[in-house]
GROMACS .gro file of C-alpha atoms in nm:
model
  266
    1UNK     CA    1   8.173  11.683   9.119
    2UNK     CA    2   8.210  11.522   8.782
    3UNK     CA    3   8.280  11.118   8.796
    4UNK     CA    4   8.580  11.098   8.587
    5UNK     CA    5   8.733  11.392   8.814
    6UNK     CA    6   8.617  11.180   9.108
    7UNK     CA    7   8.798  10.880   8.999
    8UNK     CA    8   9.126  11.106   8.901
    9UNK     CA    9   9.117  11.223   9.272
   10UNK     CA   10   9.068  10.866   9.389
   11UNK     CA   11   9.294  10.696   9.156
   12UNK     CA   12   9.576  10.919   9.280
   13UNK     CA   13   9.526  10.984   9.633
   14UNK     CA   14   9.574  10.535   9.640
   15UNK     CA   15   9.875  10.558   9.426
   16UNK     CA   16  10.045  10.780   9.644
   17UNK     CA   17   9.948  10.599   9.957
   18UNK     CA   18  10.117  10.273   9.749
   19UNK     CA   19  10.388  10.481   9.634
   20UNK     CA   20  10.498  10.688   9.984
   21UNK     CA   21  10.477  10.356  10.160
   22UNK     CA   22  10.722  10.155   9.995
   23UNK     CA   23  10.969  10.432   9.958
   24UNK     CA   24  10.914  10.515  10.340
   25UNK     CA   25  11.048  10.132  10.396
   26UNK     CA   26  10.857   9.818  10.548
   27UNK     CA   27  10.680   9.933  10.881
   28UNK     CA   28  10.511  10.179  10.674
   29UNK     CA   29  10.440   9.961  10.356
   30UNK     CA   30  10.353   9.669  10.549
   31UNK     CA   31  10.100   9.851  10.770
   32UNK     CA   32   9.933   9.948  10.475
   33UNK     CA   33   9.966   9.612  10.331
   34UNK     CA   34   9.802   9.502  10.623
   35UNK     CA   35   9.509   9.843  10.624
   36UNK     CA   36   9.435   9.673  10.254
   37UNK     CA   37   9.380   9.304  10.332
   38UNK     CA   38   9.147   9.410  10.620
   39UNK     CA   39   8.967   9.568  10.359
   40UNK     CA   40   8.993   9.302  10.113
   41UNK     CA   41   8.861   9.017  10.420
   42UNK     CA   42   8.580   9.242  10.494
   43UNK     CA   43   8.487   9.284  10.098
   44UNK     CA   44   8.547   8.900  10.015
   45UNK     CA   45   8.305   8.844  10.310
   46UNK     CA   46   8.039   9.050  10.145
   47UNK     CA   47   8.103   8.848   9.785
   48UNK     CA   48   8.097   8.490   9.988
   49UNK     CA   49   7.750   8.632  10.079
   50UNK     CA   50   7.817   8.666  10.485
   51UNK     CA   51   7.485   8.789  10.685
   52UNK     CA   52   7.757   9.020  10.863
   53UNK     CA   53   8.101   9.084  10.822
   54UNK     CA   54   8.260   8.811  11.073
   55UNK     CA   55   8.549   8.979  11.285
   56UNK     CA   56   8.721   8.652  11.358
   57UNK     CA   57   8.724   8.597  10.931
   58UNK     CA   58   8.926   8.902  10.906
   59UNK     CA   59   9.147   8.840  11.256
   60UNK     CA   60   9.233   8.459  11.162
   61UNK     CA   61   9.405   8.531  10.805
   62UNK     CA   62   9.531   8.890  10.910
   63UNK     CA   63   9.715   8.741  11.171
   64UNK     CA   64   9.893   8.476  10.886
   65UNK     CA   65  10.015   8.806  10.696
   66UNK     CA   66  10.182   8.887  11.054
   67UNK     CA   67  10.288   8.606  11.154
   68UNK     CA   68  10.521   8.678  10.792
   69UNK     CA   69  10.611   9.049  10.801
   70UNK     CA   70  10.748   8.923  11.137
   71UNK     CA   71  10.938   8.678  10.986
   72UNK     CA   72  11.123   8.964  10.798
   73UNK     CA   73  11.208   9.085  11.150
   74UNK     CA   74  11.414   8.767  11.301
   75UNK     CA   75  11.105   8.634  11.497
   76UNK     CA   76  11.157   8.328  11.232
   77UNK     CA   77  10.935   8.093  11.506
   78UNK     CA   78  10.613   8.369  11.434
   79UNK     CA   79  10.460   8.084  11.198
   80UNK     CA   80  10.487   7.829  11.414
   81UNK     CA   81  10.308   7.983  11.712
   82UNK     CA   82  10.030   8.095  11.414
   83UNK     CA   83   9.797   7.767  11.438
   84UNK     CA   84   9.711   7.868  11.816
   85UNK     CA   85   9.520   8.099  11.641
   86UNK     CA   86   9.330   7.877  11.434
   87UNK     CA   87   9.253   7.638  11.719
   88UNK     CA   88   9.148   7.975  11.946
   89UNK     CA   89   8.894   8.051  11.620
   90UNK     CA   90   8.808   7.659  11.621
   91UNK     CA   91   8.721   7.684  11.995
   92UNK     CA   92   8.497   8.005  11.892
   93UNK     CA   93   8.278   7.789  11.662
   94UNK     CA   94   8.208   7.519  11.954
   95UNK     CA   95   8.125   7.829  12.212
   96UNK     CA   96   7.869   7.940  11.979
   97UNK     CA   97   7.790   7.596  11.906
   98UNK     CA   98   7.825   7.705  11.537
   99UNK     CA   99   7.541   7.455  11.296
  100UNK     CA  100   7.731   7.526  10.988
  101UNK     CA  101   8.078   7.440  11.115
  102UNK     CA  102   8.191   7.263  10.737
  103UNK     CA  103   8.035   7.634  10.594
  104UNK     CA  104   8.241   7.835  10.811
  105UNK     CA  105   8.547   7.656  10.789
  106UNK     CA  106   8.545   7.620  10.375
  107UNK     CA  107   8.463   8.021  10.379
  108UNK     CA  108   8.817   8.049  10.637
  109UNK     CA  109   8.982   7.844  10.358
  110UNK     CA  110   8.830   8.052  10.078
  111UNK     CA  111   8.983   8.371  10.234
  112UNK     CA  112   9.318   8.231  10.288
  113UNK     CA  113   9.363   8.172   9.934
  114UNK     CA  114   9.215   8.486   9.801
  115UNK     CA  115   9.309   8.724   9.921
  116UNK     CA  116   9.585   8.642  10.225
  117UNK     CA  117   9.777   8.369  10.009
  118UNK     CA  118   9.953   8.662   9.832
  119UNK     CA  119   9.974   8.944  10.128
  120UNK     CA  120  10.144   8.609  10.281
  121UNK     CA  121  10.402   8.592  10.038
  122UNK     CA  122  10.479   8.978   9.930
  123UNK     CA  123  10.720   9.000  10.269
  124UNK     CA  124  10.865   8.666  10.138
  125UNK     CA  125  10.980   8.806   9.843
  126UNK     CA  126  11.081   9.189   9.986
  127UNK     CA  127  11.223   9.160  10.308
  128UNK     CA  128  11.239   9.296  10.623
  129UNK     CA  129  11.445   9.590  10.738
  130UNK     CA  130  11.770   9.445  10.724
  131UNK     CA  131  11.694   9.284  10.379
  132UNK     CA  132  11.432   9.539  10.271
  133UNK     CA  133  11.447   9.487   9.847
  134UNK     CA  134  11.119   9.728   9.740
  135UNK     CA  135  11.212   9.626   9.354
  136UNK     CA  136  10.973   9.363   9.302
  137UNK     CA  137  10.680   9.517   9.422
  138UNK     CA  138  10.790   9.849   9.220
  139UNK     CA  139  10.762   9.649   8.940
  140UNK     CA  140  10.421   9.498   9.018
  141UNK     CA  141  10.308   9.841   9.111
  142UNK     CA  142  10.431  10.016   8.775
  143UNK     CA  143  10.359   9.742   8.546
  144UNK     CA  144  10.027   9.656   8.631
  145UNK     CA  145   9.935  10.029   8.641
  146UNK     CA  146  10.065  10.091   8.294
  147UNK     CA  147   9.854   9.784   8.175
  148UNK     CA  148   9.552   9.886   8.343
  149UNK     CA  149   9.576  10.243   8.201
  150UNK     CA  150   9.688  10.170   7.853
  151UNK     CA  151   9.417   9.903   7.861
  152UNK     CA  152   9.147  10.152   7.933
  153UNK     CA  153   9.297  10.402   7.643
  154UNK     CA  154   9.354  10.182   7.401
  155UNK     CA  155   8.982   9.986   7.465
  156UNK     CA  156   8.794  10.331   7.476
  157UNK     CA  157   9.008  10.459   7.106
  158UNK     CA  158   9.009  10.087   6.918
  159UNK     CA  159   8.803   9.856   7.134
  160UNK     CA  160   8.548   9.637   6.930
  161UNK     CA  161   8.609   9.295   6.997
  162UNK     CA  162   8.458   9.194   7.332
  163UNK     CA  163   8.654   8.996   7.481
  164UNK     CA  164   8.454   8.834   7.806
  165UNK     CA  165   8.142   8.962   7.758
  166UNK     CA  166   7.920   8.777   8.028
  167UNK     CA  167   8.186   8.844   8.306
  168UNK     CA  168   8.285   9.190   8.152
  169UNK     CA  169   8.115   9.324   7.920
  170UNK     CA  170   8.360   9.657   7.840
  171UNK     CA  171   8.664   9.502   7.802
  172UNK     CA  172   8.785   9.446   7.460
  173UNK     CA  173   9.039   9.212   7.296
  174UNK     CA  174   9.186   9.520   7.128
  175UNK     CA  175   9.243   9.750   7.506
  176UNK     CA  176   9.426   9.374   7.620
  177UNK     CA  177   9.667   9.393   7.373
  178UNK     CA  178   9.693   9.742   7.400
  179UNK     CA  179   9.796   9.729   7.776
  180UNK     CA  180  10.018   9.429   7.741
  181UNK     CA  181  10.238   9.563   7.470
  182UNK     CA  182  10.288   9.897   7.671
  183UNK     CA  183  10.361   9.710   7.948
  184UNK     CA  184  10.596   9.474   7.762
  185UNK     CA  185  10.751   9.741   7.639
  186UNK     CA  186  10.832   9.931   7.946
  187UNK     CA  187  10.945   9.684   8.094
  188UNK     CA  188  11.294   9.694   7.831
  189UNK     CA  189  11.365  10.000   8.097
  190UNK     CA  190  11.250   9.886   8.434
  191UNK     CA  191  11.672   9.816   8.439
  192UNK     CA  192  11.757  10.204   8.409
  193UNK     CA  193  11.585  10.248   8.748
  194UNK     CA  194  11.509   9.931   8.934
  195UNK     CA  195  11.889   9.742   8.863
  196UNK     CA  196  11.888   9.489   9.076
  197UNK     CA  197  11.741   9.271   8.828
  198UNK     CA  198  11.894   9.240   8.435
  199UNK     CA  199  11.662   9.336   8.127
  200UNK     CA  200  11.585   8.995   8.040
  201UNK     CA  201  11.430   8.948   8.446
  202UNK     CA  202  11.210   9.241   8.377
  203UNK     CA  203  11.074   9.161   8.023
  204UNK     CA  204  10.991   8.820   8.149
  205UNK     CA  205  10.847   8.925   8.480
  206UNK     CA  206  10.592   9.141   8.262
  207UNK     CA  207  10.498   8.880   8.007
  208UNK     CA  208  10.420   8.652   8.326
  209UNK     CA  209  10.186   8.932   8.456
  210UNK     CA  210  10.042   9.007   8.156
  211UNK     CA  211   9.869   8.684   8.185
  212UNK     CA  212   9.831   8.660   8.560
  213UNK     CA  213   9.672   9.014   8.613
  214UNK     CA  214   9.434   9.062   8.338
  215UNK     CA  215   9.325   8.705   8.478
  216UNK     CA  216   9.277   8.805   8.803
  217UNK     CA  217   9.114   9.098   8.686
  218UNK     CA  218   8.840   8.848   8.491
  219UNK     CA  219   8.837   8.657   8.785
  220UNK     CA  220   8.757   8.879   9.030
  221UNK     CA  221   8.446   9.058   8.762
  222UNK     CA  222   8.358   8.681   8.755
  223UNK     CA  223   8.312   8.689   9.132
  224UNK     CA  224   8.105   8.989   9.147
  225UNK     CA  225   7.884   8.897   8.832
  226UNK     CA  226   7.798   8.556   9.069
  227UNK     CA  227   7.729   8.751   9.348
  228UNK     CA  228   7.526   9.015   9.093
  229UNK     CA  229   7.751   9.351   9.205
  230UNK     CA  230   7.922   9.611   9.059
  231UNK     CA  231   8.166   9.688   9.249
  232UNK     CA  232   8.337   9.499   9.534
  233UNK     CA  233   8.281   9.791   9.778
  234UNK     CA  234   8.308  10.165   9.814
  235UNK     CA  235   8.608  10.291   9.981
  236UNK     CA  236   8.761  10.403   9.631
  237UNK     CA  237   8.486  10.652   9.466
  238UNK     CA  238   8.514  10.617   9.127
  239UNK     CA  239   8.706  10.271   9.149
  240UNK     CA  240   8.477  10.059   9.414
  241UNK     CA  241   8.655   9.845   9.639
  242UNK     CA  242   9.006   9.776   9.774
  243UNK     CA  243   8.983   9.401   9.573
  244UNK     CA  244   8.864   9.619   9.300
  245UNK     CA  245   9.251   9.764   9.278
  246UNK     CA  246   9.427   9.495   9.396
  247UNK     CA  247   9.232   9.192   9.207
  248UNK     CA  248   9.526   9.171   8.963
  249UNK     CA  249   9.840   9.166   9.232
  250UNK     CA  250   9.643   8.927   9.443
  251UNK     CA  251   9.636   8.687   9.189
  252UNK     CA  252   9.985   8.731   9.055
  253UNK     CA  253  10.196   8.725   9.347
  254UNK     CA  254  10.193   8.348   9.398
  255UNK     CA  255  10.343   8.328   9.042
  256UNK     CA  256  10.553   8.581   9.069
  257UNK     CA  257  10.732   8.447   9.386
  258UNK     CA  258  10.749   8.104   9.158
  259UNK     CA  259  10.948   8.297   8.904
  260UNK     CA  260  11.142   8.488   9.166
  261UNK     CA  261  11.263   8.178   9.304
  262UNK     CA  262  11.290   7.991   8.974
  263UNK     CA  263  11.501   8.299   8.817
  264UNK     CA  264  11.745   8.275   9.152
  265UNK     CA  265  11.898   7.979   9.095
  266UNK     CA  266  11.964   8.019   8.731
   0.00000   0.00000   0.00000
């Protein structure tokens, strides 16, 4: 089957998973929120150059994503009980009388900033059931999608300026500004059909992820031209792995939730 109709199939097939789950409401987006950062664990693993994907590395920061879809629920003491999990995965080391306890705990600190520091906060910022508010990830959703794909177009028609070329060697400066001002400029109507935020919340929301996502998109190429990969794993044909798709929302959501907050008290 031809590549490009491969990574159509693909492509789509995610994006309606994405799209079906927030619309069906939290239980089912969060369950796939939670599908994708078992993924992610078990990918970031293979980048931090693991012998074997550890179960307790996946367990441990999954549980912290739980512990705040719960939250959204009314079971507001969930964090508080969540350290007796790190102390069970603390007693786990001394039973296998781990010899590389510093390793193992700075590669359970890696993985709660990248990726669980942001599945962590994306219930913060929608809700639970009672206070379910899908309008925020929409955006990041939409927004991120037209950058990506008006990036690619744009690169592939104009592109002739490298613009990373020992991290990422196809993008161009010319497919960055391409995506960002398409994605700039849809944002003037994210209002018509998301209105719980004005115009002006929109337009600024995007020109914050312009910078964040193609970022974390660099970042994450820079992590797998370290580790001397292509892709971050294979459950996407056509795109590679789950951190593959979700690189740039990983690293945005922390500074999203910033402007969130910020942007509710003006």
């Amino acid at each position: 089957m031809n590549n490009l109709l491969i990574r159509a199939i693909s492509g789509l097939a995610y994006a309606a998973a994405v799209l079906l789950s927030i619309y069906g409401g939290p239980s089912f987006f969060y369950s796939l929120m939670l599908f994708f950062l078992i993924i992610c664990l078990s990918e970031m693993q293979h980048i931090l150059q693991l012998p074997k994907v550890s179960g307790w590395l996946i367990v441990v920061p999954s549980l912290w994503f739980v512990s705040s879809v719960l939250e959204q629920y009314g079971i507001s003491d969930a964090r508080l009980y969540y350290p007796i999990v790190l102390f069970l995965y603390f007693v786990s080391l001394l039973i296998k009388k781990s010899t590389s306890i510093v390793e193992d705990l700075t590669k359970l600190g890696a993985l709660f900033l990248y990726p669980t520091l942001s599945f962590y906060l994306i219930p913060q910022l929608m809700g639970g059931s009672s206070m379910w508010n899908p309008d925020i990830i929409w955006a990041v959703f939409l927004l991120i999608w037209t950058n990506d794909s008006f990036a690619y177009l744009t690169g592939r028609l104009f592109g002739k300026t490298p613009l990373a070329p020992k991290i990422s060697p196809n993008k161009t400066i010319e497919g960055l500004a391409g995506g960002v001002l398409v994605m700039i400029g849809f944002s003037y109507f994210l209002e018509s059909f998301l209105p719980s935020q004005s115009r002006l919340f929109w337009m600024g929301f995007a020109v914050l992820l312009a910078f964040t996502s193609n970022t974390g998109d660099l970042f994450e190429s820079w992590l797998k031209r370290r580790r001397g990969i292509k892709d971050s794993g294979s459950i996407l044909p056509g795109h590679g792995g789950m951190l593959d798709r979700l690189d740039s929302l990983i690293f945005s959501i922390p500074f999203l939730f910033v402007y969130c907050r910020i942007m509710s008290l003006l």
